[in-house]
Coordinates of C-alpha atoms in Angstrom, one line a residue:
M19 CA -0.1 -0.1 0.1
P20 CA 1.4 3.3 -1.0
Q21 CA 2.3 5.7 2.2
H22 CA 1.1 8.9 2.7
V23 CA 4.2 11.4 2.7
P24 CA 3.1 14.3 4.9
A25 CA 3.5 17.8 4.1
P26 CA 6.3 20.0 5.8
V27 CA 5.0 22.1 8.6
G28 CA 3.6 25.4 7.9
E29 CA 2.8 24.4 4.3
S30 CA -0.5 24.0 3.1
T31 CA -1.5 20.9 1.1
A32 CA -4.6 22.5 -0.5
G33 CA -3.8 23.4 -4.1
S34 CA -0.2 22.2 -3.8
A35 CA 1.5 19.7 -6.1
Q36 CA 0.5 16.5 -6.6
P37 CA 0.8 13.7 -3.9
A38 CA 4.8 11.8 -4.1
P39 CA 4.6 9.0 -6.0
P40 CA 4.4 5.4 -4.4
T41 CA 7.6 4.0 -2.8
G42 CA 9.6 1.9 -4.8
Q43 CA 8.2 2.6 -8.5
P44 CA 11.1 2.6 -10.4
D45 CA 9.4 5.5 -12.8
A46 CA 8.9 7.6 -10.2
V47 CA 9.8 11.4 -11.1
P48 CA 11.3 13.4 -8.4
P49 CA 9.6 16.8 -7.5
E50 CA 10.4 19.6 -10.1
P51 CA 12.8 22.0 -8.3
A52 CA 11.4 25.6 -8.0
R53 CA 12.1 28.1 -11.2
R54 CA 11.9 31.3 -9.2
L55 CA 13.2 32.7 -6.1
T56 CA 11.2 33.2 -2.9
G57 CA 9.3 36.4 -3.1
A58 CA 9.7 36.9 -7.0
P59 CA 6.0 37.9 -8.7
R60 CA 4.2 35.1 -10.3
P61 CA 3.5 35.6 -13.7
R62 CA -0.4 35.9 -13.3
T63 CA 0.1 38.6 -10.8
L64 CA 2.9 40.2 -13.0
L65 CA 0.1 40.5 -15.8
T66 CA -2.6 41.9 -13.3
W67 CA -0.9 44.6 -12.0
L68 CA 1.6 45.6 -15.2
P69 CA -1.2 47.0 -17.6
L70 CA -2.4 49.2 -15.0
L71 CA 1.0 50.7 -14.4
L72 CA 1.7 50.8 -17.9
A73 CA -2.0 52.4 -18.6
A74 CA -1.4 55.2 -15.8
A75 CA 2.1 56.1 -17.4
L76 CA 0.7 56.4 -21.1
W77 CA -2.2 58.3 -19.6
I78 CA -0.2 61.0 -17.7
S79 CA 2.5 61.2 -20.7
S80 CA -0.4 61.9 -23.0
L81 CA -1.9 64.7 -20.8
P82 CA 0.6 67.4 -22.1
H83 CA -0.4 66.9 -25.6
I84 CA -4.1 67.0 -25.6
G85 CA -5.2 70.0 -27.7
F86 CA -8.2 71.1 -25.7
R87 CA -7.8 74.7 -26.7
S88 CA -7.8 73.9 -30.3
M89 CA -10.5 71.7 -30.6
G90 CA -12.4 71.7 -34.1
E91 CA -15.3 69.9 -35.5
Y92 CA -15.0 66.6 -33.5
G93 CA -14.3 68.0 -29.9
L94 CA -11.3 66.2 -28.3
L95 CA -11.5 63.0 -30.4
D96 CA -8.7 64.2 -32.8
R97 CA -6.9 66.1 -30.2
L98 CA -6.2 63.3 -27.8
P99 CA -2.9 61.6 -28.5
V100 CA -2.6 58.0 -29.5
T101 CA -1.0 57.1 -26.1
Y102 CA -4.3 58.1 -24.6
Y103 CA -6.1 55.7 -26.6
L104 CA -3.3 52.9 -25.8
S105 CA -4.0 53.4 -22.0
L106 CA -7.6 52.9 -22.2
L107 CA -7.0 49.3 -24.4
L108 CA -4.3 48.4 -21.7
L109 CA -6.8 49.3 -18.9
T110 CA -9.3 46.7 -21.1
A111 CA -6.6 44.4 -21.3
G112 CA -5.4 44.3 -17.5
F113 CA -9.4 44.2 -16.4
L114 CA -9.9 41.2 -18.7
V115 CA -6.9 39.4 -16.8
S116 CA -7.9 40.6 -13.2
L117 CA -11.3 38.9 -13.9
R118 CA -9.5 35.5 -13.5
R119 CA -8.5 36.6 -10.0
T120 CA -11.6 38.1 -8.6
G121 CA -12.0 35.2 -6.3
T122 CA -8.9 35.6 -4.3
A123 CA -8.1 39.5 -5.2
P124 CA -11.1 41.4 -5.8
W125 CA -9.1 44.7 -5.1
W126 CA -7.4 43.9 -8.9
P127 CA -11.3 44.4 -11.0
A128 CA -11.7 47.4 -8.5
S129 CA -8.5 49.0 -9.2
Y130 CA -8.8 49.0 -13.0
C131 CA -12.9 50.1 -12.6
A132 CA -11.6 53.2 -10.8
G133 CA -8.6 53.7 -13.2
L134 CA -11.1 53.5 -16.1
L135 CA -13.4 56.0 -14.6
M136 CA -10.4 58.4 -14.1
A137 CA -8.9 57.7 -17.6
L138 CA -12.5 58.7 -19.0
K139 CA -13.6 61.3 -17.2
G140 CA -10.4 62.6 -15.5
V141 CA -8.9 64.9 -18.5
P142 CA -11.4 67.8 -18.2
A143 CA -10.7 67.9 -14.2
V144 CA -6.8 67.8 -14.5
L145 CA -6.4 69.9 -17.9
Y146 CA -9.1 72.6 -18.5
D147 CA -8.7 76.0 -17.0
S148 CA -12.5 76.7 -16.9
E149 CA -15.4 74.9 -15.9
R150 CA -16.5 72.4 -18.1
Y151 CA -20.3 72.4 -19.1
P152 CA -21.2 76.1 -19.4
W153 CA -24.5 75.7 -17.8
A154 CA -22.9 74.0 -14.9
S155 CA -21.9 77.6 -13.8
K156 CA -25.3 78.4 -13.1
H157 CA -25.1 76.0 -10.2
D158 CA -22.0 77.7 -9.1
A159 CA -24.2 80.9 -9.5
V160 CA -26.8 79.3 -6.8
I161 CA -24.0 78.3 -4.2
D162 CA -22.5 82.1 -4.7
H163 CA -25.9 83.5 -3.9
L164 CA -26.5 81.0 -0.9
L165 CA -23.2 82.1 1.0
A166 CA -23.8 85.6 0.2
N167 CA -27.2 86.3 1.3
G168 CA -27.8 83.5 3.5
E169 CA -31.4 82.8 2.9
L170 CA -33.9 80.9 0.4
R171 CA -37.0 82.4 -1.4
P172 CA -38.7 79.6 -2.4
D173 CA -41.9 81.6 -3.2
E174 CA -40.5 84.5 -5.2
G175 CA -40.3 84.1 -9.0
L176 CA -36.6 84.5 -10.2
S177 CA -35.8 84.9 -13.8
G178 CA -34.2 82.2 -16.0
N179 CA -36.1 79.6 -14.1
M180 CA -33.7 79.7 -11.2
S181 CA -36.8 79.4 -8.7
A182 CA -36.6 75.7 -8.6
Y183 CA -32.9 75.9 -6.9
D184 CA -34.4 77.6 -4.1
Q185 CA -37.3 75.1 -3.8
W186 CA -34.8 72.2 -3.9
P187 CA -31.8 73.6 -2.3
G188 CA -30.3 70.4 -0.7
F189 CA -27.5 70.2 -2.9
F190 CA -26.6 73.9 -2.9
T191 CA -26.9 73.9 0.9
L192 CA -24.2 71.1 1.0
N193 CA -21.6 72.6 -1.3
G194 CA -22.0 75.9 0.3
G195 CA -20.7 74.1 3.3
L196 CA -18.1 72.2 1.5
V197 CA -16.9 75.6 -0.2
R198 CA -16.9 77.4 3.5
A199 CA -15.2 73.9 5.1
F200 CA -12.2 74.0 2.6
G201 CA -11.9 77.7 2.1
A202 CA -12.4 77.8 -1.8
D203 CA -13.2 81.1 -3.3
S204 CA -16.4 79.0 -4.8
A205 CA -17.2 75.7 -6.1
A206 CA -15.8 76.1 -9.4
A207 CA -12.6 75.2 -7.8
Y208 CA -13.9 71.3 -7.7
L209 CA -16.6 71.1 -10.3
N210 CA -14.8 69.4 -13.1
W211 CA -14.0 66.8 -10.5
A212 CA -17.7 65.8 -9.8
P213 CA -17.9 63.0 -12.6
V214 CA -15.0 61.2 -11.1
V215 CA -16.0 61.9 -7.3
L216 CA -19.5 60.5 -7.8
G217 CA -18.3 57.8 -9.9
L218 CA -16.4 56.5 -7.3
L219 CA -18.7 56.7 -4.7
M220 CA -21.3 54.9 -7.0
M221 CA -19.0 51.8 -7.2
P222 CA -19.8 50.2 -3.9
V223 CA -23.3 50.9 -4.1
L224 CA -23.7 49.3 -7.6
L225 CA -21.5 46.4 -6.3
L226 CA -24.3 45.8 -3.3
I227 CA -27.1 45.9 -5.6
Y228 CA -25.3 43.6 -8.3
R229 CA -24.2 40.9 -5.8
T230 CA -27.6 40.9 -4.1
F231 CA -28.5 38.9 -7.6
S232 CA -25.3 37.3 -8.7
E233 CA -22.2 35.5 -6.2
D234 CA -20.3 35.7 -9.9
R235 CA -17.8 38.1 -9.2
R236 CA -16.9 38.4 -12.7
L237 CA -20.3 39.1 -13.8
V238 CA -20.3 42.0 -11.1
W239 CA -17.3 43.6 -12.0
T240 CA -18.2 43.3 -15.7
A241 CA -21.5 44.9 -15.0
V242 CA -19.8 47.7 -13.3
W243 CA -17.6 48.1 -16.1
I244 CA -20.2 48.4 -18.8
F245 CA -22.0 50.9 -16.8
Q246 CA -19.1 53.2 -16.5
L247 CA -18.7 52.7 -20.4
A248 CA -22.2 53.2 -20.8
N249 CA -22.6 56.2 -18.9
W250 CA -21.7 58.6 -21.5
V251 CA -25.1 60.9 -20.9
G252 CA -23.3 63.8 -18.9
Q253 CA -25.4 63.6 -15.8
D254 CA -23.0 63.2 -13.4
Y255 CA -21.4 66.7 -13.5
L256 CA -22.0 69.2 -10.3
A257 CA -25.7 69.1 -10.4
P258 CA -28.6 68.3 -8.2
Q259 CA -29.3 64.8 -10.4
G260 CA -26.1 63.2 -10.0
L261 CA -26.1 63.6 -6.2
A262 CA -30.0 62.6 -6.0
F263 CA -29.4 59.6 -8.4
L264 CA -26.3 58.2 -5.8
L265 CA -29.1 58.6 -3.3
H266 CA -31.7 56.7 -5.3
L267 CA -29.5 53.8 -5.8
A268 CA -28.2 53.7 -2.2
V269 CA -32.3 53.3 -1.3
L270 CA -32.5 50.6 -3.9
A271 CA -29.4 48.6 -2.4
V272 CA -30.8 48.5 0.9
V273 CA -34.5 47.7 -0.2
V274 CA -33.3 44.7 -2.6
R275 CA -30.9 43.5 0.6
H276 CA -33.0 44.0 3.3
F277 CA -37.0 44.2 2.3
V278 CA -37.3 40.6 1.6
R279 CA -40.6 39.2 2.8
P280 CA -40.9 35.7 4.6
G281 CA -41.7 32.9 2.4
S282 CA -41.5 34.7 -0.9
A283 CA -38.4 33.1 -2.4
G284 CA -40.1 30.0 -3.1
Q285 CA -38.0 27.6 -5.4
L286 CA -35.4 30.6 -5.5
R287 CA -34.1 29.1 -2.1
S288 CA -32.9 26.1 -3.9
R289 CA -29.7 25.9 -6.0
A290 CA -30.7 23.3 -8.5
C291 CA -33.7 26.3 -9.2
L292 CA -30.8 29.0 -9.8
D293 CA -28.5 30.1 -12.6
P294 CA -25.0 28.9 -11.5
A295 CA -24.2 32.7 -11.3
A296 CA -27.0 33.6 -9.4
A297 CA -27.1 34.4 -6.0
A298 CA -29.7 32.8 -3.4
V299 CA -32.4 35.3 -2.3
P300 CA -31.2 37.3 1.0
P301 CA -32.5 36.2 4.3
P302 CA -36.1 37.2 4.7
T303 CA -37.1 40.2 7.6
G304 CA -39.8 40.5 9.6
V305 CA -42.4 43.0 10.1
R306 CA -40.4 44.9 12.7
Q307 CA -37.1 44.8 10.9
R308 CA -38.5 46.1 7.6
A309 CA -39.9 48.9 9.7
V310 CA -36.8 49.6 11.2
C311 CA -35.3 49.6 8.0
A312 CA -38.0 51.8 6.6
V313 CA -37.0 54.3 9.3
V314 CA -33.1 54.4 8.6
L315 CA -34.3 55.2 5.2
V316 CA -36.5 58.0 5.6
P317 CA -33.5 60.5 6.1
V318 CA -32.2 59.5 2.6
I319 CA -35.5 59.8 1.0
V320 CA -35.6 63.5 2.6
A321 CA -32.6 64.2 1.2
V322 CA -33.8 63.1 -2.3
N323 CA -36.5 65.4 -2.1
A324 CA -34.3 68.2 -0.8
V325 CA -31.9 67.5 -3.6
H326 CA -33.7 67.2 -6.9
Q327 CA -37.4 67.6 -8.3
L328 CA -37.6 64.4 -10.6
T329 CA -35.7 61.7 -9.0
P330 CA -38.5 61.4 -6.1
V331 CA -40.6 60.8 -8.7
M332 CA -38.5 58.0 -10.4
L333 CA -38.0 56.6 -6.6
C334 CA -41.6 56.2 -6.0
V335 CA -42.1 54.6 -9.5
T336 CA -39.2 52.1 -9.0
L337 CA -40.8 51.1 -5.6
L338 CA -44.1 50.7 -7.1
A339 CA -42.3 48.5 -9.7
L340 CA -40.8 46.3 -7.1
C341 CA -44.2 45.7 -5.4
L342 CA -45.2 43.8 -8.6
T343 CA -42.9 40.9 -7.1
R344 CA -44.2 39.1 -3.9
R345 CA -40.6 39.2 -2.8
Y346 CA -40.4 43.1 -2.4
R347 CA -44.3 43.8 -1.8
N348 CA -43.9 46.4 0.7
L349 CA -46.7 48.7 0.4
G350 CA -45.3 50.8 3.7
L351 CA -42.1 52.0 2.2
L352 CA -43.7 52.9 -1.3
A353 CA -46.3 55.1 0.9
V354 CA -43.7 56.8 3.2
A355 CA -41.6 57.8 -0.1
A356 CA -44.8 59.2 -1.6
A357 CA -46.1 61.0 1.5
I358 CA -42.3 62.8 1.5
M359 CA -42.5 63.7 -1.8
L360 CA -46.1 65.1 -1.7
A361 CA -45.1 67.0 1.6
W362 CA -42.0 68.6 -0.1
D363 CA -44.0 69.4 -3.3
L364 CA -46.9 71.0 -1.6
T365 CA -44.4 73.3 0.8
M366 CA -41.2 74.1 -0.4
G367 CA -41.7 73.1 -4.0
R368 CA -45.2 74.3 -4.7
P369 CA -44.6 77.0 -6.9
L370 CA -43.1 74.7 -9.3
F371 CA -45.1 71.7 -8.8
M372 CA -48.5 73.6 -9.5
E373 CA -46.7 75.3 -12.6
T374 CA -46.0 71.6 -13.7
L375 CA -49.5 70.1 -12.9
G376 CA -50.9 73.4 -15.3
T377 CA -48.6 72.0 -18.1
L378 CA -49.2 68.3 -17.5
R379 CA -52.5 67.9 -19.3
D380 CA -50.6 69.6 -22.7
S381 CA -47.4 67.3 -22.8
L382 CA -49.2 64.2 -21.3
G383 CA -48.8 61.7 -24.2
E384 CA -46.7 63.8 -26.9
L385 CA -44.2 61.0 -27.2
T386 CA -42.3 62.7 -30.4
Q387 CA -41.8 65.9 -28.3
N388 CA -41.0 64.2 -24.9
S389 CA -38.5 62.0 -25.9
R390 CA -36.3 64.4 -28.2
A391 CA -33.0 65.4 -26.9
G392 CA -33.0 69.4 -26.6
Y393 CA -35.0 72.1 -27.9
A394 CA -34.4 71.7 -31.7
G395 CA -33.7 68.0 -31.3
Q396 CA -31.5 68.4 -34.6
L397 CA -28.0 68.1 -34.2
T398 CA -25.6 69.6 -36.6
G399 CA -21.9 69.5 -37.5
A400 CA -19.5 66.9 -38.0
G401 CA -18.9 66.4 -34.2
P402 CA -22.3 66.8 -33.0
E403 CA -23.9 64.4 -35.4
L404 CA -21.1 61.7 -34.6
A405 CA -21.9 62.1 -31.0
G406 CA -25.9 61.5 -31.9
R407 CA -25.1 58.5 -34.0
A408 CA -22.8 57.2 -31.3
S409 CA -25.3 57.6 -28.2
I410 CA -27.9 55.9 -30.3
L411 CA -25.8 52.9 -31.0
M412 CA -24.5 52.7 -27.6
V413 CA -28.3 52.6 -26.1
L414 CA -29.1 50.1 -28.8
A415 CA -26.2 47.8 -27.8
V416 CA -26.5 47.8 -24.1
A417 CA -30.4 47.0 -24.8
A418 CA -29.5 44.2 -27.0
L419 CA -27.0 42.7 -24.9
A420 CA -29.5 43.0 -22.2
G421 CA -32.3 41.5 -24.2
A422 CA -30.1 38.5 -25.3
A423 CA -29.5 37.8 -21.3
L424 CA -33.0 37.8 -20.5
L425 CA -33.3 35.1 -23.4
L426 CA -30.2 32.9 -22.9
R427 CA -30.3 33.1 -19.1
R428 CA -34.1 33.1 -18.0
R429 CA -33.2 31.5 -14.5
L430 CA -30.8 34.6 -14.0
A431 CA -33.5 36.8 -15.1
H432 CA -36.2 35.2 -13.1
S433 CA -34.1 35.5 -9.8
A434 CA -32.8 39.1 -10.7
L435 CA -36.5 40.0 -11.7
P436 CA -36.6 43.1 -9.2
L437 CA -33.8 44.8 -10.8
L438 CA -35.0 44.1 -14.2
L439 CA -38.4 45.9 -13.0
A440 CA -36.3 48.8 -11.2
S441 CA -34.7 49.4 -14.8
V442 CA -37.9 49.2 -16.7
A443 CA -40.2 51.2 -14.4
P444 CA -39.2 54.9 -15.4
V445 CA -39.6 54.4 -19.1
P446 CA -43.6 55.1 -19.2
L447 CA -42.6 58.9 -17.8
F448 CA -41.7 59.6 -21.6
V449 CA -45.3 60.2 -22.1
V450 CA -45.7 62.4 -19.0
N451 CA -43.2 65.2 -19.7
D452 CA -40.3 66.2 -21.8
Y453 CA -38.5 68.0 -18.9
G454 CA -37.0 70.7 -20.5
G455 CA -35.7 68.4 -23.2
E456 CA -33.8 65.8 -20.8
M457 CA -36.6 63.1 -20.2
L458 CA -34.8 60.8 -22.8
F459 CA -31.3 61.2 -21.0
R460 CA -32.9 60.8 -17.0
V461 CA -34.7 57.8 -18.6
Y462 CA -31.7 56.4 -19.8
L463 CA -29.9 57.0 -16.8
F464 CA -32.1 55.3 -14.2
A465 CA -32.5 52.1 -16.4
L466 CA -28.7 52.1 -17.1
P467 CA -27.6 49.7 -13.6
G468 CA -30.0 47.1 -14.3
A469 CA -29.2 47.0 -18.0
A470 CA -25.6 46.9 -17.3
F471 CA -26.0 44.0 -15.1
F472 CA -27.9 42.3 -17.6
A473 CA -25.6 42.9 -20.6
A474 CA -22.8 41.9 -18.4
A475 CA -24.5 38.3 -17.7
A476 CA -24.7 38.2 -21.7
L477 CA -21.1 38.2 -22.2
V478 CA -19.9 36.5 -19.1
P479 CA -20.9 32.7 -18.9
A480 CA -21.7 30.9 -15.6
V481 CA -19.1 28.8 -14.1
G482 CA -20.5 25.1 -12.9
G483 CA -23.7 23.9 -13.2
T484 CA -24.8 20.2 -13.9
G485 CA -27.0 18.3 -16.1
A486 CA -28.8 20.1 -18.3
H487 CA -27.7 23.7 -16.4
R488 CA -24.1 22.7 -17.5
V489 CA -22.4 25.4 -19.4
R490 CA -21.1 23.9 -22.7
P491 CA -17.1 24.4 -23.6
S492 CA -18.3 26.2 -26.7
V493 CA -20.3 28.9 -24.9
R494 CA -17.5 29.5 -22.7
R495 CA -15.1 30.1 -25.7
A496 CA -17.6 32.2 -27.3
G497 CA -17.7 34.2 -24.3
A498 CA -14.0 34.7 -24.1
V499 CA -14.2 36.1 -27.8
A500 CA -17.2 38.1 -27.3
L501 CA -16.5 39.6 -23.9
P502 CA -13.4 41.7 -25.0
V503 CA -14.6 42.5 -28.5
T504 CA -17.6 44.1 -27.0
L505 CA -15.8 46.0 -24.2
A506 CA -13.7 47.3 -26.7
A507 CA -16.7 48.4 -29.0
L508 CA -18.3 49.8 -26.1
L509 CA -15.1 52.0 -25.3
A510 CA -15.0 53.2 -29.0
G511 CA -18.7 54.2 -28.6
F512 CA -18.2 56.2 -25.5
M513 CA -15.5 58.2 -26.8
P514 CA -17.7 60.2 -29.5
A515 CA -20.8 60.2 -27.3
Y516 CA -19.1 61.6 -24.4
Y517 CA -16.4 64.0 -26.1
G518 CA -17.8 64.6 -29.5
K519 CA -19.5 67.9 -28.6
E520 CA -16.6 68.9 -26.7
R521 CA -16.7 72.5 -28.4
M522 CA -19.8 73.4 -26.7
N523 CA -18.4 72.0 -23.2
Y524 CA -15.1 73.9 -23.2
T525 CA -15.1 78.0 -22.6
P526 CA -11.6 79.7 -22.6
P527 CA -11.4 81.9 -19.4
A528 CA -11.4 85.1 -21.4
E529 CA -14.9 84.3 -22.5
T530 CA -15.9 84.2 -18.9
A531 CA -14.3 87.1 -18.4
L532 CA -15.8 89.1 -20.8
V533 CA -19.3 87.7 -19.8
T534 CA -18.8 88.9 -16.0
R535 CA -17.5 92.2 -16.6
A536 CA -20.8 92.9 -18.7
I537 CA -23.1 91.1 -16.2
D538 CA -21.6 93.4 -13.1
R539 CA -21.6 96.5 -15.6
A540 CA -25.6 96.0 -15.8
P541 CA -27.7 98.0 -13.0
E542 CA -30.2 96.0 -11.0
G543 CA -33.1 95.1 -12.8
A544 CA -31.9 95.2 -16.3
L545 CA -32.7 92.7 -18.9
I546 CA -29.9 90.2 -19.6
L547 CA -30.5 89.1 -23.9
A548 CA -28.5 85.9 -25.2
T549 CA -29.3 83.7 -27.9
T550 CA -29.2 80.5 -25.1
G551 CA -28.4 79.9 -21.5
S552 CA -25.4 77.9 -22.3
F553 CA -22.4 80.2 -21.8
P554 CA -20.3 80.8 -18.7
K555 CA -21.8 82.8 -15.9
A556 CA -25.0 83.2 -17.8
L557 CA -26.7 83.8 -14.6
H558 CA -24.1 85.4 -12.2
R559 CA -26.2 88.0 -10.2
Y560 CA -29.5 86.1 -11.3
D561 CA -31.4 87.5 -8.2
R562 CA -30.9 91.0 -9.3
L563 CA -31.2 90.7 -13.2
E564 CA -33.9 89.3 -15.4
H565 CA -33.0 87.3 -18.4
W566 CA -34.1 86.2 -22.0
F567 CA -32.5 83.5 -23.8
F568 CA -34.4 84.4 -27.1
A569 CA -33.2 81.6 -29.4
E570 CA -34.1 78.8 -27.2
Q571 CA -37.0 78.0 -29.3
E572 CA -38.0 75.9 -32.4
L573 CA -35.7 76.4 -35.4
P574 CA -38.6 78.0 -37.9
E575 CA -39.2 80.6 -35.4
N576 CA -35.5 81.6 -35.0
T577 CA -35.4 81.4 -39.1
E578 CA -38.0 84.0 -38.9
M579 CA -36.4 86.0 -36.1
L580 CA -33.1 86.1 -38.3
K581 CA -34.9 88.2 -41.1
D582 CA -35.0 91.4 -38.7
P583 CA -33.0 90.5 -35.2
A584 CA -33.0 94.3 -34.1
G585 CA -36.8 94.6 -34.9
Y586 CA -37.8 91.3 -33.4
L587 CA -35.9 91.9 -30.2
S588 CA -37.1 95.6 -29.9
T589 CA -40.8 95.1 -30.4
R590 CA -40.6 92.7 -27.6
L591 CA -39.2 94.7 -25.0
P592 CA -41.2 96.6 -22.6
P593 CA -40.5 100.5 -23.0
G594 CA -37.9 102.1 -21.0
T595 CA -36.2 98.5 -20.6
T596 CA -32.0 98.7 -20.1
A597 CA -31.2 95.6 -21.8
Y598 CA -27.6 94.1 -22.5
V599 CA -27.1 91.7 -25.3
I600 CA -24.3 88.8 -24.9
L601 CA -23.2 87.1 -27.9
T602 CA -20.2 85.1 -27.5
R603 CA -18.3 82.0 -28.8
T604 CA -20.0 79.5 -26.8
Q605 CA -23.3 80.5 -27.8
D606 CA -22.2 80.6 -31.6
I607 CA -20.8 76.7 -31.0
Y608 CA -24.1 75.9 -28.9
T609 CA -26.6 77.4 -31.4
A610 CA -25.0 75.8 -34.3
G611 CA -24.5 72.1 -32.9
E612 CA -28.0 71.9 -31.1
G613 CA -29.9 73.3 -34.2
L614 CA -31.2 76.2 -32.7
L615 CA -29.8 78.6 -35.6
P616 CA -29.0 77.7 -39.4
P617 CA -25.6 77.8 -40.5
G618 CA -24.4 81.1 -40.5
G619 CA -27.2 82.5 -38.3
F620 CA -25.2 83.4 -35.1
A621 CA -23.0 85.9 -37.4
S622 CA -25.7 87.1 -39.2
L623 CA -27.2 88.0 -35.9
T624 CA -24.3 89.7 -34.2
R625 CA -23.6 91.5 -37.6
D626 CA -27.1 92.9 -37.8
L627 CA -27.5 93.8 -34.1
A628 CA -24.1 95.4 -34.0
A629 CA -25.0 97.6 -37.2
S630 CA -28.5 98.6 -35.9
P631 CA -29.1 102.2 -34.5
L632 CA -31.1 100.4 -31.5
F633 CA -27.9 98.7 -30.0
H634 CA -24.7 100.2 -29.1
V635 CA -21.5 98.1 -28.9
V636 CA -20.1 98.1 -25.4
E637 CA -17.3 95.8 -25.5
R638 CA -15.9 93.4 -28.3
T639 CA -13.2 90.9 -28.0
G640 CA -12.0 87.9 -29.9
H641 CA -14.6 85.8 -27.6
G642 CA -17.9 87.7 -28.3
V643 CA -19.5 91.2 -28.2
V644 CA -21.8 92.6 -25.6
L645 CA -24.2 95.4 -26.8
R646 CA -26.5 97.8 -25.2
Y647 CA -30.1 98.4 -25.8
D648 CA -31.6 101.8 -24.7
S649 CA -35.7 101.9 -25.2
P650 CA -36.2 104.8 -27.7

């Protein structure tokens, strides 16, 4: 009988070399001597961390060569050097390698996901010498207003649709505290870092949600990766929506993990009925435990309502959808969320809430209008058109992958049905309101977490399974090819969708200075005119001035206006009005790219107003012109 040779003291036998051959056997092969020194990195470990370091080095080396000040029609796409794109490919390759070690070293895919977030959205934060997204400066203006005046006026009608910010002040109050705590001049000091910070904060929340429905860490981290690649929509800048969305996901994470009704899981408690990658249903909670969790969630739900006007509606719709499953049928939490929302809408948010109710009947059912992206809905120019096509393709790609998972992995879709319902729930809001031309983006954003999970399930074959549920080797081989190809394709789609219109998003500091001087020059109660509000400092001193962005209307009306712009404006201004017209480079790019004005329309408008005796040039620079209108 062969004798067992014990392992040396302190050395584990699990996963070690094969047992020693039987004694006396002539062809026994002695153990192979060690080929590496103790402490030398293993090849797999080297392949895990080396791409991350190389990608970081390439990304950093590419920064001085990014010509963001000389962007053309394609935004940043043709201003990013080859080394930048190579860093993204290296990150993708390293992430795929790290997926093999998620069971023993989960920090590697986490590091790659954080690296991808920084690589994709950190360029403006590191390089830009002004605020990205000119319209984000209005949030900075609200924070400055709160810090300077120390009061809110929710019942006062403020120009430029700014009253809503006083009615939902949570985000601005928080940032006012941050500005004071860090001794910054304004929120502009950290505004461009918001997408990176919010993305990092969102990662653990997404992990909690995904781990509730899958114990396959490869699938979970791939879903996080796809979420970042598909989050091109640009709602994570320094704005109430980004913070409210994070809080919304936090509520969802708590609900799916701690609100399971007793006896509701049924067959899902049996591994034989689950997909090999599916996680077991969380332990059930009693009425008292769910009540305690609801009390814990009340401050978070209140914060959602204090921050943003649309997200509480999305939250209530999501909780209602979860009630369609016996597993999460908790009408008490839904009632609490709805009561908090109505209480806020009827008190602090009453002015805008009543206005919305007044326009609801007109917008209800206008699907073609509610689903358009922007005022004109017709992007023009090479970069904006490419960005629009890439955005559509990205939506279709993620939807197709998620749909494939629903068909091919029905058992996983069954156990993760709550996540599917939470993603589909916001879609009907298309028919309710256009939300200033942004409902399309908001619905996509709230549907993305679930869509990313199912898209990952279509690309990451399950490991294990027995009998009819055993995954065939051919499926695994197909997944090994489909996963890198799809991630590379999504990366290629993200770049034009996110950076194709970057000329609209970057504003030279000299233009900001021109606008600031013009608005500071205007006396209190004066009227500020501009084609659109999408330019820097457009709402500086918004509590003391009136505003009219006269080109934010349909293209036919603007075409008619261009026939006699001076007469069009003068006949619509009240007698005795002191008005300043501010026309800048950023407005020119925005009105052309968004299709608000026809090609050459902005130049024609500027030329005609400057030549009119009703308007006098106050200041003209290479970044724009300021004109003063004095009522005859």
